[in-house]
Tab-separated table of C-alpha atoms in Angstrom:
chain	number	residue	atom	x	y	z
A	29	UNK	CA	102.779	-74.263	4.210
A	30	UNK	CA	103.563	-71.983	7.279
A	31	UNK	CA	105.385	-69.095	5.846
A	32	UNK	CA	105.577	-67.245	9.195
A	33	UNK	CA	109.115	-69.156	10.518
A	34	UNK	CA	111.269	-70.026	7.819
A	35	UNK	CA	113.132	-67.391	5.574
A	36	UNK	CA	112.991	-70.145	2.824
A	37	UNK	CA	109.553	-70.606	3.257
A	38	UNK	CA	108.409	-66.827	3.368
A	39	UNK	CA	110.051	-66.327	-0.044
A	40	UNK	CA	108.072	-69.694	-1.448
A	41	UNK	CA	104.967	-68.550	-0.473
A	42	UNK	CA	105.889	-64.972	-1.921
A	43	UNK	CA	106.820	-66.081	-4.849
A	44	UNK	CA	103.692	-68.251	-4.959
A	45	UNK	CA	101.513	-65.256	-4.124
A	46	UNK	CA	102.989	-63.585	-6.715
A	47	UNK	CA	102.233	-65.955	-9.432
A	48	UNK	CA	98.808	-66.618	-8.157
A	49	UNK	CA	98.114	-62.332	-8.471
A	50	UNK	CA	100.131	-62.373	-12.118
A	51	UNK	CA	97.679	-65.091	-13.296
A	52	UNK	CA	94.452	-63.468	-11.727
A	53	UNK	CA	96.063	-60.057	-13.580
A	54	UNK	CA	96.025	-61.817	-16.601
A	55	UNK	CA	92.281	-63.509	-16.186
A	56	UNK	CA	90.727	-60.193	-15.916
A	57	UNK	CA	91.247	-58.422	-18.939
A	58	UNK	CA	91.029	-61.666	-20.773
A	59	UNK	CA	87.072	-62.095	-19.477
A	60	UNK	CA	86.591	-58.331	-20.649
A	61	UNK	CA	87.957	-59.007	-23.732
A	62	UNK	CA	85.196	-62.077	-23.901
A	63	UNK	CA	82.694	-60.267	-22.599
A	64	UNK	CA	83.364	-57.093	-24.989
A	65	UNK	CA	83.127	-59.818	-28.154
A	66	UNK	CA	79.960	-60.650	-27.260
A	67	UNK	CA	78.334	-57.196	-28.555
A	68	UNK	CA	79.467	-58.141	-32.223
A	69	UNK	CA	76.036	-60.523	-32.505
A	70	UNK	CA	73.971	-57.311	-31.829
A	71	UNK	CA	76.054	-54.818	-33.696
A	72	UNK	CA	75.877	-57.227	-36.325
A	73	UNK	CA	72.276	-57.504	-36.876
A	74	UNK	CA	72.150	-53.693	-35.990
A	75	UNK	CA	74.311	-52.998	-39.204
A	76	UNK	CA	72.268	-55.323	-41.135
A	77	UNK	CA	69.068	-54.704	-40.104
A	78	UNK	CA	68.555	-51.678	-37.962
A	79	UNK	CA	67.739	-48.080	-38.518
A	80	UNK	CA	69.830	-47.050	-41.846
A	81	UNK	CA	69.819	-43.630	-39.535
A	82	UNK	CA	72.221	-45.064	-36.958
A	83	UNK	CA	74.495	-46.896	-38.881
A	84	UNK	CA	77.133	-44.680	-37.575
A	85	UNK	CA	76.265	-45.157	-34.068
A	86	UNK	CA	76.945	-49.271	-35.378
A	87	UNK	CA	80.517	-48.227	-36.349
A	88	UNK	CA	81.208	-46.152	-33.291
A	89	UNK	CA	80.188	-48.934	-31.400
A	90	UNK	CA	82.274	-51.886	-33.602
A	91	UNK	CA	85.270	-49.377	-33.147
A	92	UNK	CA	84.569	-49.128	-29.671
A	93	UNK	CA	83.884	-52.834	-28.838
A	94	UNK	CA	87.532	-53.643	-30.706
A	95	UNK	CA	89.333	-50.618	-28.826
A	96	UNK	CA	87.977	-52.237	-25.870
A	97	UNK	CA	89.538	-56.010	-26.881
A	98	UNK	CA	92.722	-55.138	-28.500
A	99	UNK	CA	93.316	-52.439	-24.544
A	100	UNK	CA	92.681	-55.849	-22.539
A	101	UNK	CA	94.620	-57.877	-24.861
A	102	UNK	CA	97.300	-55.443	-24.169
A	103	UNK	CA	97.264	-56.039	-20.201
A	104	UNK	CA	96.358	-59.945	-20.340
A	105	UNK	CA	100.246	-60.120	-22.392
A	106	UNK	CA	101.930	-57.888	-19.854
A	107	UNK	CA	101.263	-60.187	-17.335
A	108	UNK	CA	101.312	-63.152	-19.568
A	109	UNK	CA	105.088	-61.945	-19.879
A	110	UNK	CA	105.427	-62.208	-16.066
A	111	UNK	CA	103.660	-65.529	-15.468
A	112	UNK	CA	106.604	-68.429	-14.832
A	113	UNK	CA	103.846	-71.217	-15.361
A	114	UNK	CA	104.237	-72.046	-18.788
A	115	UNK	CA	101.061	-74.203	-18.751
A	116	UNK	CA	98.499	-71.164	-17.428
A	117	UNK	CA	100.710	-68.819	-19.567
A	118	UNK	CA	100.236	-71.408	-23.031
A	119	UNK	CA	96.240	-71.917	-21.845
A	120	UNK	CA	95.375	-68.137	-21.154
A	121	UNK	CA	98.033	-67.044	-24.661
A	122	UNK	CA	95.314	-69.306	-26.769
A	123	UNK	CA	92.315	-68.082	-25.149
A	124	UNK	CA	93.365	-64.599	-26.058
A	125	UNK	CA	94.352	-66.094	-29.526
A	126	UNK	CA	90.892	-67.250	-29.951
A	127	UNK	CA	88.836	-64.034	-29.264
A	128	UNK	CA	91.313	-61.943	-30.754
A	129	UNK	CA	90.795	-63.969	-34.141
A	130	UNK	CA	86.632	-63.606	-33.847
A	131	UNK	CA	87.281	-60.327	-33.125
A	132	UNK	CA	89.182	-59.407	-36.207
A	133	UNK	CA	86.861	-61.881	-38.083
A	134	UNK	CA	83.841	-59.700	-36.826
A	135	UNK	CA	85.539	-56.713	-36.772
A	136	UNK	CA	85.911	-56.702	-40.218
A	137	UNK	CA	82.431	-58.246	-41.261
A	138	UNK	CA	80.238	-55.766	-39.511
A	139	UNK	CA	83.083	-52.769	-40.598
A	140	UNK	CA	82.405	-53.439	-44.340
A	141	UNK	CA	78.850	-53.723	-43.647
A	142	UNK	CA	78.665	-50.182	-42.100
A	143	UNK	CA	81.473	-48.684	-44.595
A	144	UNK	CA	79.608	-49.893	-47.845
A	145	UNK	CA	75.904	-48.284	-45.963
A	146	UNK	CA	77.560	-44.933	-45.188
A	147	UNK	CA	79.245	-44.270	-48.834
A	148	UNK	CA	75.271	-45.969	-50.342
A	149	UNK	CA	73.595	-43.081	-48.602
């Protein structure tokens, strides 16, 4: 589409530009947050099988790693909330959904783990 001659036109491919920057705003955070879930496994086997000396360096870093999901879940819903396609906006809603949930699931897992070492020692 040439935006350059019609008014009409300039304001359709704003708009699309827009949309196309909302949804890109959105896709960040939402790859941190899945990239951030992905130190769980390690903290995991840390807290279960690491140095009983740095189990508190495992719940600084489980703290850390959930601080860091729950922040970019915060951006990916203010521009979720800005997005007019409903179909990117439903698609990129569950994909938060779903590492949110293994992030509370592992969250809470490794948490207990590193709680029940602390008050054992």
């Amino acid at each position: 589409m040439d935006c350059r001659k019609d008014l009409t036109k300039k304001r359709k491919c704003a708009a699309a530009a827009i949309e196309s920057a909302t949804r890109y705003a959105a896709e960040i955070p939402l790859k941190v947050m899945g990239t951030a879930s992905k130190s769980y496994e390690l903290l995991a086997e840390m807290a279960e099988k690491g140095n009983p000396a740095s189990i508190s360096d495992v719940g600084v870093g489980v703290l850390a790693t959930r601080a860091c999901i729950e922040g970019a879940a915060l951006n990916v819903r203010i521009n979720l909330a800005q997005l007019k396609d409903e179909n990117a906006k439903s698609t990129l809603n569950a994909k938060m959904g779903e590492i949110f949930a293994y992030s509370s699931m592992h969250f809470a897992n490794i948490h207990k783990i590193v709680i029940d070492k602390l008050f054992k020692a």
